[in-house]
Tab-separated table of C-alpha atoms and ligand atoms in Angstrom:
chain	number	residue	atom	x	y	z
A	1	UNK	CA	116.392	81.493	94.390
A	2	UNK	CA	115.667	79.433	91.277
A	3	UNK	CA	112.552	77.245	91.125
A	4	UNK	CA	112.319	77.100	87.341
A	5	UNK	CA	112.609	73.309	87.095
A	6	UNK	CA	110.120	72.614	89.896
A	7	UNK	CA	107.544	75.033	88.474
A	8	UNK	CA	107.840	73.569	84.969
A	9	UNK	CA	107.318	70.069	86.437
A	10	UNK	CA	104.329	71.159	88.523
A	11	UNK	CA	102.674	72.902	85.566
A	12	UNK	CA	103.308	69.913	83.269
A	13	UNK	CA	101.746	67.579	85.835
A	14	UNK	CA	98.708	69.824	86.305
A	15	UNK	CA	98.093	69.918	82.532
A	16	UNK	CA	98.713	66.162	82.192
A	17	UNK	CA	96.157	65.448	84.927
A	18	UNK	CA	93.714	67.936	83.349
A	19	UNK	CA	93.543	69.962	86.574
A	20	UNK	CA	94.079	73.399	85.038
A	21	UNK	CA	93.205	75.311	81.861
A	22	UNK	CA	95.895	77.943	82.222
A	23	UNK	CA	99.070	78.439	84.264
A	24	UNK	CA	100.113	81.987	85.164
A	25	UNK	CA	103.865	82.275	85.629
A	26	UNK	CA	106.936	84.172	84.441
A	27	UNK	CA	109.001	83.909	81.261
A	28	UNK	CA	112.181	85.645	80.097
A	29	UNK	CA	111.379	88.860	78.251
A	30	UNK	CA	113.635	87.882	75.353
A	31	UNK	CA	116.084	90.786	75.330
A	32	UNK	CA	117.724	91.048	78.759
A	33	UNK	CA	117.650	89.072	82.016
A	34	UNK	CA	114.293	90.501	83.137
A	35	UNK	CA	111.030	88.590	83.078
A	36	UNK	CA	107.418	89.229	82.197
A	37	UNK	CA	104.235	87.395	83.156
A	38	UNK	CA	103.070	84.617	80.838
A	39	UNK	CA	99.827	82.660	80.559
A	40	UNK	CA	100.626	79.102	79.488
A	41	UNK	CA	97.675	77.153	78.108
A	42	UNK	CA	99.135	73.703	77.506
A	43	UNK	CA	101.883	71.250	78.476
A	44	UNK	CA	103.801	72.035	75.293
A	45	UNK	CA	104.593	75.530	76.537
A	46	UNK	CA	105.648	74.862	80.150
A	47	UNK	CA	109.326	75.080	79.117
A	48	UNK	CA	108.770	78.854	78.862
A	49	UNK	CA	108.224	79.114	82.622
A	50	UNK	CA	110.976	80.449	84.877
A	51	UNK	CA	111.240	81.567	88.471
A	52	UNK	CA	114.214	83.429	89.928
A	53	UNK	CA	114.881	86.624	91.850
A	54	UNK	CA	113.825	88.438	88.658
A	55	UNK	CA	110.240	87.184	89.026
A	56	UNK	CA	109.129	90.535	90.326
A	57	UNK	CA	105.505	90.983	89.271
A	58	UNK	CA	102.459	90.063	91.319
A	59	UNK	CA	100.670	87.496	89.157
A	60	UNK	CA	97.487	87.661	91.223
A	61	UNK	CA	96.652	90.687	89.070
A	62	UNK	CA	96.009	88.272	86.196
A	63	UNK	CA	93.144	86.631	88.088
A	64	UNK	CA	90.952	89.589	87.216
A	65	UNK	CA	91.303	89.195	83.428
A	66	UNK	CA	88.972	87.436	80.998
A	67	UNK	CA	91.805	84.966	80.263
A	68	UNK	CA	91.478	83.431	83.706
A	69	UNK	CA	87.911	84.162	84.800
A	70	UNK	CA	85.781	81.058	85.154
A	71	UNK	CA	88.830	78.910	84.340
A	72	UNK	CA	90.917	76.506	86.390
A	73	UNK	CA	94.136	78.383	86.999
A	74	UNK	CA	97.569	77.441	88.307
A	75	UNK	CA	99.729	80.321	89.501
A	76	UNK	CA	102.864	81.206	91.412
A	77	UNK	CA	102.752	83.491	94.453
A	78	UNK	CA	105.448	84.950	96.641
A	79	UNK	CA	104.624	86.101	100.173
A	80	UNK	CA	103.278	89.536	99.236
A	81	UNK	CA	101.396	88.145	96.229
A	82	UNK	CA	99.758	85.462	98.363
A	83	UNK	CA	98.454	88.139	100.737
A	84	UNK	CA	96.683	89.823	97.833
A	85	UNK	CA	95.302	86.422	96.854
A	86	UNK	CA	93.894	86.006	100.360
A	87	UNK	CA	92.150	89.363	99.940
A	88	UNK	CA	90.780	88.451	96.491
A	89	UNK	CA	89.371	85.280	98.076
A	90	UNK	CA	87.931	87.103	101.072
A	91	UNK	CA	86.384	89.720	98.786
A	92	UNK	CA	84.821	86.927	96.645
A	93	UNK	CA	86.686	87.856	93.482
A	94	UNK	CA	88.038	84.361	92.831
A	95	UNK	CA	87.020	80.848	93.794
A	96	UNK	CA	89.589	78.855	95.690
A	97	UNK	CA	88.469	75.579	94.121
A	98	UNK	CA	89.409	76.959	90.687
A	99	UNK	CA	93.001	77.620	91.706
A	100	UNK	CA	96.151	75.598	92.140
A	101	UNK	CA	98.590	77.816	93.994
A	102	UNK	CA	102.346	77.298	94.014
A	103	UNK	CA	103.630	79.285	96.982
A	104	UNK	CA	107.202	80.506	97.321
A	105	UNK	CA	109.114	80.952	100.545
A	106	UNK	CA	110.567	84.104	99.092
A	107	UNK	CA	114.143	85.319	99.444
A	108	UNK	CA	113.435	88.630	97.755
A	109	UNK	CA	113.481	89.907	94.192
A	110	UNK	CA	115.930	92.290	92.571
A	111	UNK	CA	115.791	95.401	90.426
A	112	UNK	CA	117.547	96.105	87.130
A	113	UNK	CA	120.788	96.850	88.985
A	114	UNK	CA	120.635	93.515	90.799
A	115	UNK	CA	119.828	95.183	94.119
A	116	UNK	CA	117.197	93.701	96.413
A	117	UNK	CA	114.039	95.755	96.035
A	118	UNK	CA	113.115	98.053	98.892
A	119	UNK	CA	109.869	96.226	99.728
A	120	UNK	CA	111.902	93.012	100.023
A	121	UNK	CA	114.340	94.624	102.431
A	122	UNK	CA	111.323	95.743	104.471
A	123	UNK	CA	109.355	92.518	103.964
A	124	UNK	CA	107.561	91.258	107.052
A	125	UNK	CA	105.899	88.196	105.472
A	126	UNK	CA	108.175	86.584	102.845
A	127	UNK	CA	106.646	83.092	103.033
A	128	UNK	CA	103.514	82.531	100.950
A	129	UNK	CA	100.484	82.354	103.242
A	130	UNK	CA	98.111	80.718	100.740
A	131	UNK	CA	99.216	77.755	98.600
A	132	UNK	CA	98.668	74.158	97.599
A	133	UNK	CA	102.351	73.438	97.634
A	134	UNK	CA	105.270	75.478	98.816
A	135	UNK	CA	108.724	75.773	97.250
A	136	UNK	CA	111.733	76.869	99.270
A	137	UNK	CA	112.546	76.856	102.922
A	138	UNK	CA	110.083	78.844	105.020
A	139	UNK	CA	111.641	81.525	107.150
A	140	UNK	CA	108.774	81.194	109.620
A	141	UNK	CA	107.363	84.631	108.891
A	142	UNK	CA	106.155	86.141	112.131
A	143	UNK	CA	102.456	86.957	112.463
A	144	UNK	CA	100.831	90.034	113.982
A	145	UNK	CA	100.361	89.533	117.692
A	146	UNK	CA	96.812	88.833	118.749
A	147	UNK	CA	95.970	87.433	115.327
A	148	UNK	CA	95.146	83.834	114.558
A	149	UNK	CA	97.921	81.898	112.861
A	150	UNK	CA	97.600	81.816	109.072
A	151	UNK	CA	96.397	78.420	107.986
A	152	UNK	CA	98.178	78.316	104.667
A	153	UNK	CA	95.958	77.342	101.755
A	154	UNK	CA	92.205	77.019	102.215
A	155	UNK	CA	92.483	73.553	100.710
A	156	UNK	CA	96.073	72.769	101.562
A	157	UNK	CA	97.982	69.825	100.233
A	158	UNK	CA	101.344	69.647	101.923
A	159	UNK	CA	100.743	73.047	103.404
A	160	UNK	CA	103.136	75.019	105.508
A	161	UNK	CA	102.005	77.128	108.385
A	162	UNK	CA	104.096	80.160	109.212
A	163	UNK	CA	105.328	79.665	112.729
A	164	UNK	CA	103.190	82.293	114.380
A	165	UNK	CA	105.387	81.865	117.412
A	166	UNK	CA	107.263	85.097	116.815
A	167	UNK	CA	105.520	88.402	117.243
A	168	UNK	CA	105.770	90.642	114.227
A	169	UNK	CA	107.842	93.742	114.698
A	170	UNK	CA	106.480	96.371	112.351
A	171	UNK	CA	109.170	97.665	109.986
A	172	UNK	CA	108.639	101.352	109.434
A	173	UNK	CA	109.486	102.319	105.861
A	174	UNK	CA	112.560	104.572	105.856
A	175	UNK	CA	111.137	106.937	103.192
A	176	UNK	CA	107.911	107.409	105.143
A	177	UNK	CA	109.879	108.076	108.316
A	178	UNK	CA	112.045	110.645	106.494
A	179	UNK	CA	108.952	112.397	105.154
A	180	UNK	CA	107.365	112.460	108.593
A	181	UNK	CA	110.451	114.272	109.882
A	182	UNK	CA	110.029	117.074	107.314
A	183	UNK	CA	108.237	120.290	108.226
A	184	UNK	CA	104.684	120.333	106.815
A	185	UNK	CA	105.326	122.974	104.155
A	186	UNK	CA	108.374	121.082	102.862
A	187	UNK	CA	106.359	117.891	102.765
A	188	UNK	CA	103.556	119.607	100.834
A	189	UNK	CA	106.043	120.968	98.302
A	190	UNK	CA	107.556	117.535	97.923
A	191	UNK	CA	104.193	115.958	97.151
A	192	UNK	CA	103.220	118.752	94.771
A	193	UNK	CA	106.364	117.950	92.794
A	194	UNK	CA	105.576	114.245	92.873
A	195	UNK	CA	101.975	114.645	91.716
A	196	UNK	CA	103.011	117.074	88.999
A	197	UNK	CA	104.671	114.180	87.212
A	198	UNK	CA	101.566	112.024	87.153
A	199	UNK	CA	100.135	111.733	83.638
A	200	UNK	CA	96.888	110.127	84.862
A	201	UNK	CA	97.412	107.002	82.800
A	202	UNK	CA	95.995	104.811	85.592
A	203	UNK	CA	98.592	102.096	85.010
A	204	UNK	CA	98.991	102.023	88.785
A	205	UNK	CA	95.393	101.117	89.443
A	206	UNK	CA	95.230	98.637	86.540
A	207	UNK	CA	98.322	96.818	87.777
A	208	UNK	CA	96.984	96.428	91.305
A	209	UNK	CA	95.329	93.058	91.923
A	210	UNK	CA	93.055	94.685	94.492
A	211	UNK	CA	91.716	97.281	92.046
A	212	UNK	CA	89.186	95.176	90.204
A	213	UNK	CA	86.129	97.472	90.091
A	214	UNK	CA	84.457	97.326	86.688
A	215	UNK	CA	83.717	101.035	86.983
A	216	UNK	CA	86.515	102.811	88.769
A	217	UNK	CA	85.826	106.240	90.187
A	218	UNK	CA	89.261	107.520	89.178
A	219	UNK	CA	89.439	106.117	85.647
A	220	UNK	CA	90.334	108.906	83.286
A	221	UNK	CA	87.521	108.158	80.871
A	222	UNK	CA	84.721	107.488	83.324
A	223	UNK	CA	85.670	109.704	86.247
A	224	UNK	CA	82.977	112.144	87.128
A	225	UNK	CA	84.660	113.098	90.360
A	226	UNK	CA	87.918	114.086	88.711
A	227	UNK	CA	86.511	115.087	85.305
A	228	UNK	CA	89.396	113.447	83.461
A	229	UNK	CA	91.527	116.548	83.888
A	230	UNK	CA	95.260	116.099	83.605
A	231	UNK	CA	96.198	118.644	86.233
A	232	UNK	CA	98.296	118.307	89.351
A	233	UNK	CA	95.225	118.870	91.455
A	234	UNK	CA	93.244	116.142	89.661
A	235	UNK	CA	96.191	113.757	89.961
A	236	UNK	CA	96.525	114.561	93.641
A	237	UNK	CA	92.864	113.831	94.331
A	238	UNK	CA	92.763	110.731	92.169
A	239	UNK	CA	95.878	109.214	93.725
A	240	UNK	CA	94.797	110.075	97.260
A	241	UNK	CA	91.410	108.450	96.610
A	242	UNK	CA	93.125	105.441	95.100
A	243	UNK	CA	95.453	105.054	98.068
A	244	UNK	CA	92.505	105.262	100.477
A	245	UNK	CA	90.731	102.493	98.556
A	246	UNK	CA	93.835	100.418	99.197
A	247	UNK	CA	94.177	101.412	102.845
A	248	UNK	CA	94.288	98.260	104.945
A	249	UNK	CA	94.407	96.192	101.741
A	250	UNK	CA	97.724	97.086	100.086
A	251	UNK	CA	100.258	94.265	100.433
A	252	UNK	CA	103.334	96.243	99.308
A	253	UNK	CA	103.988	94.129	96.209
A	254	UNK	CA	104.840	97.349	94.304
A	255	UNK	CA	103.202	96.202	91.086
A	256	UNK	CA	101.826	99.737	90.821
A	257	UNK	CA	105.227	101.384	91.117
A	258	UNK	CA	106.767	99.028	88.593
A	259	UNK	CA	103.988	99.967	86.140
A	260	UNK	CA	104.188	103.723	86.643
A	261	UNK	CA	105.778	105.328	83.560
A	262	UNK	CA	106.618	108.431	85.591
A	263	UNK	CA	108.353	106.390	88.328
A	264	UNK	CA	106.315	107.973	91.102
A	265	UNK	CA	107.138	106.757	94.643
A	266	UNK	CA	103.624	105.419	95.207
A	267	UNK	CA	104.730	103.347	98.168
A	268	UNK	CA	104.882	106.575	100.186
A	269	UNK	CA	101.074	106.760	100.110
A	270	UNK	CA	100.464	103.091	100.790
A	271	UNK	CA	103.129	102.560	103.435
A	272	UNK	CA	101.989	105.643	105.309
A	273	UNK	CA	98.440	104.245	105.382
A	274	UNK	CA	99.731	100.825	106.366
A	275	UNK	CA	101.676	102.157	109.340
A	276	UNK	CA	98.745	104.256	110.605
A	277	UNK	CA	96.402	101.289	110.269
A	278	UNK	CA	98.837	98.877	111.902
A	279	UNK	CA	99.195	101.222	114.844
A	280	UNK	CA	95.509	102.044	115.238
A	281	UNK	CA	93.572	99.001	114.019
A	282	UNK	CA	94.735	96.108	116.157
A	283	UNK	CA	98.021	95.559	114.308
A	284	UNK	CA	96.230	94.828	111.058
A	285	UNK	CA	98.497	93.812	108.183
A	286	UNK	CA	96.626	93.151	104.943
A	287	UNK	CA	95.981	89.631	103.747
A	288	UNK	CA	98.232	87.783	106.163
A	289	UNK	CA	95.338	85.840	107.633
A	290	UNK	CA	92.990	83.870	105.377
A	291	UNK	CA	89.393	85.122	105.690
A	292	UNK	CA	90.529	88.214	107.571
A	293	UNK	CA	88.535	91.156	106.277
A	294	UNK	CA	89.965	94.628	105.770
A	295	UNK	CA	90.990	96.823	108.658
A	296	UNK	CA	87.836	98.910	108.439
A	297	UNK	CA	85.689	95.859	109.148
A	298	UNK	CA	87.445	95.657	112.496
A	299	UNK	CA	86.016	98.967	113.642
A	300	UNK	CA	85.515	99.131	117.349
A	301	UNK	CA	84.253	101.978	119.530
A	302	UNK	CA	87.481	101.606	121.468
A	303	UNK	CA	89.595	102.454	118.425
A	304	UNK	CA	91.563	105.665	118.877
A	305	UNK	CA	90.472	108.508	116.604
A	306	UNK	CA	92.842	111.300	117.487
A	307	UNK	CA	94.758	110.754	114.190
A	308	UNK	CA	91.616	111.518	112.167
A	309	UNK	CA	91.440	115.079	110.953
B	1	SF4	S1	108.091	91.804	99.407
B	1	SF4	FE1	108.607	89.908	100.467
B	1	SF4	S2	107.405	88.303	99.532
B	1	SF4	FE2	107.302	90.076	98.175
B	1	SF4	S3	108.935	89.719	96.692
B	1	SF4	FE3	109.857	90.897	98.354
B	1	SF4	S4	110.676	89.429	99.836
B	1	SF4	FE4	109.329	88.350	98.411
B	2	SF4	S1	98.626	99.382	95.747
B	2	SF4	FE1	100.483	98.751	94.684
B	2	SF4	S2	101.747	97.824	96.254
B	2	SF4	FE2	99.668	97.901	97.038
B	2	SF4	S3	98.764	95.932	96.532
B	2	SF4	FE3	98.247	97.345	94.891
B	2	SF4	S4	99.871	97.055	93.389
B	2	SF4	FE4	100.589	96.145	95.279
B	3	SF4	S1	90.706	102.885	92.776
B	3	SF4	FE1	88.954	102.324	94.000
B	3	SF4	S2	87.238	102.332	92.582
B	3	SF4	FE2	89.092	102.234	91.355
B	3	SF4	S3	89.428	100.055	90.993
B	3	SF4	FE3	90.626	100.653	92.800
B	3	SF4	S4	89.306	100.163	94.538
B	3	SF4	FE4	88.011	100.233	92.697
B	4	SF4	S1	100.870	105.017	86.859
B	4	SF4	FE1	101.998	106.811	87.561
B	4	SF4	S2	101.629	108.358	86.019
B	4	SF4	FE2	100.078	106.776	85.719
B	4	SF4	S3	98.313	107.465	86.939
B	4	SF4	FE3	99.515	106.143	88.237
B	4	SF4	S4	100.886	107.515	89.360
B	4	SF4	FE4	100.085	108.662	87.602
């Protein structure tokens, strides 16, 4: 998967036609074969842009910064990233008319060891679902049954529509399944050990595109609920609250995990929520459908509630 040349050409054209003020993409980090996000502000710098299986970060996170707010922005999105973009649009955090979206029919990204990342192995929607133009060959990502077919971009030009003809088979995360098989006390001990390593830096929440609240209830400095304490108990409550704020919204991009200096397996919280919501809220999978609001907006009196404590 290498779309470096195409992305450089697209960005150059957008700047030449004065359609964007900034292009959010990836560049080499300068010391190994990994990449970092880059904000390019003119045609002279588009040669910095790259896109390969090392383009791991979710660039939608950069739509919440001052560098892009109220600007015309070009950006690259893979399947998972595009789902978070759909949510940002639905939650009125960005204006579609200010964006030019280069979607990727994604083949997966790799870690430092060159292995496909776990979320890519589990990926249910690799093709971008919101875009102005799409690079790559769509796999025809299946859609949740009973859901409308994603329409691609809200203002598509040459848009692709995921087939929608296949019914999505939910892929249960292997780590979540393994945890579920553990006796409760063992599971509790496991999580105590995990949360013990949290240093409450909040890099996880800052790296999540869907955590854009100006005043966050778990921020170390402002938290009244968690009093800024750096204890296992405070970390436990903060991370549980955080994961619930992402319930039905998390798109499994793993930006949070990549940012965590303590390498906590944060996907365990989010994937557990995702599976419960998929099972109980009409097969809801976050951000796959444009304009589809979060799972909790789909509340119906017929919803089962026996899983609620
Ligand atoms: S989770 Fe899916 S869309 Fe996201 S990087 Fe992996 S394969 Fe691509
Ligand atoms: S919680 Fe993590 S995996 Fe989920 S959308 Fe946010 S950054 Fe991505
Ligand atoms: S954790 Fe909750 S309050 Fe904080 S930014 Fe995320 S959604 Fe907002
Ligand atoms: S990034 Fe990691 S260490 Fe920092 S608050 Fe989040 S889970 Fe804790």
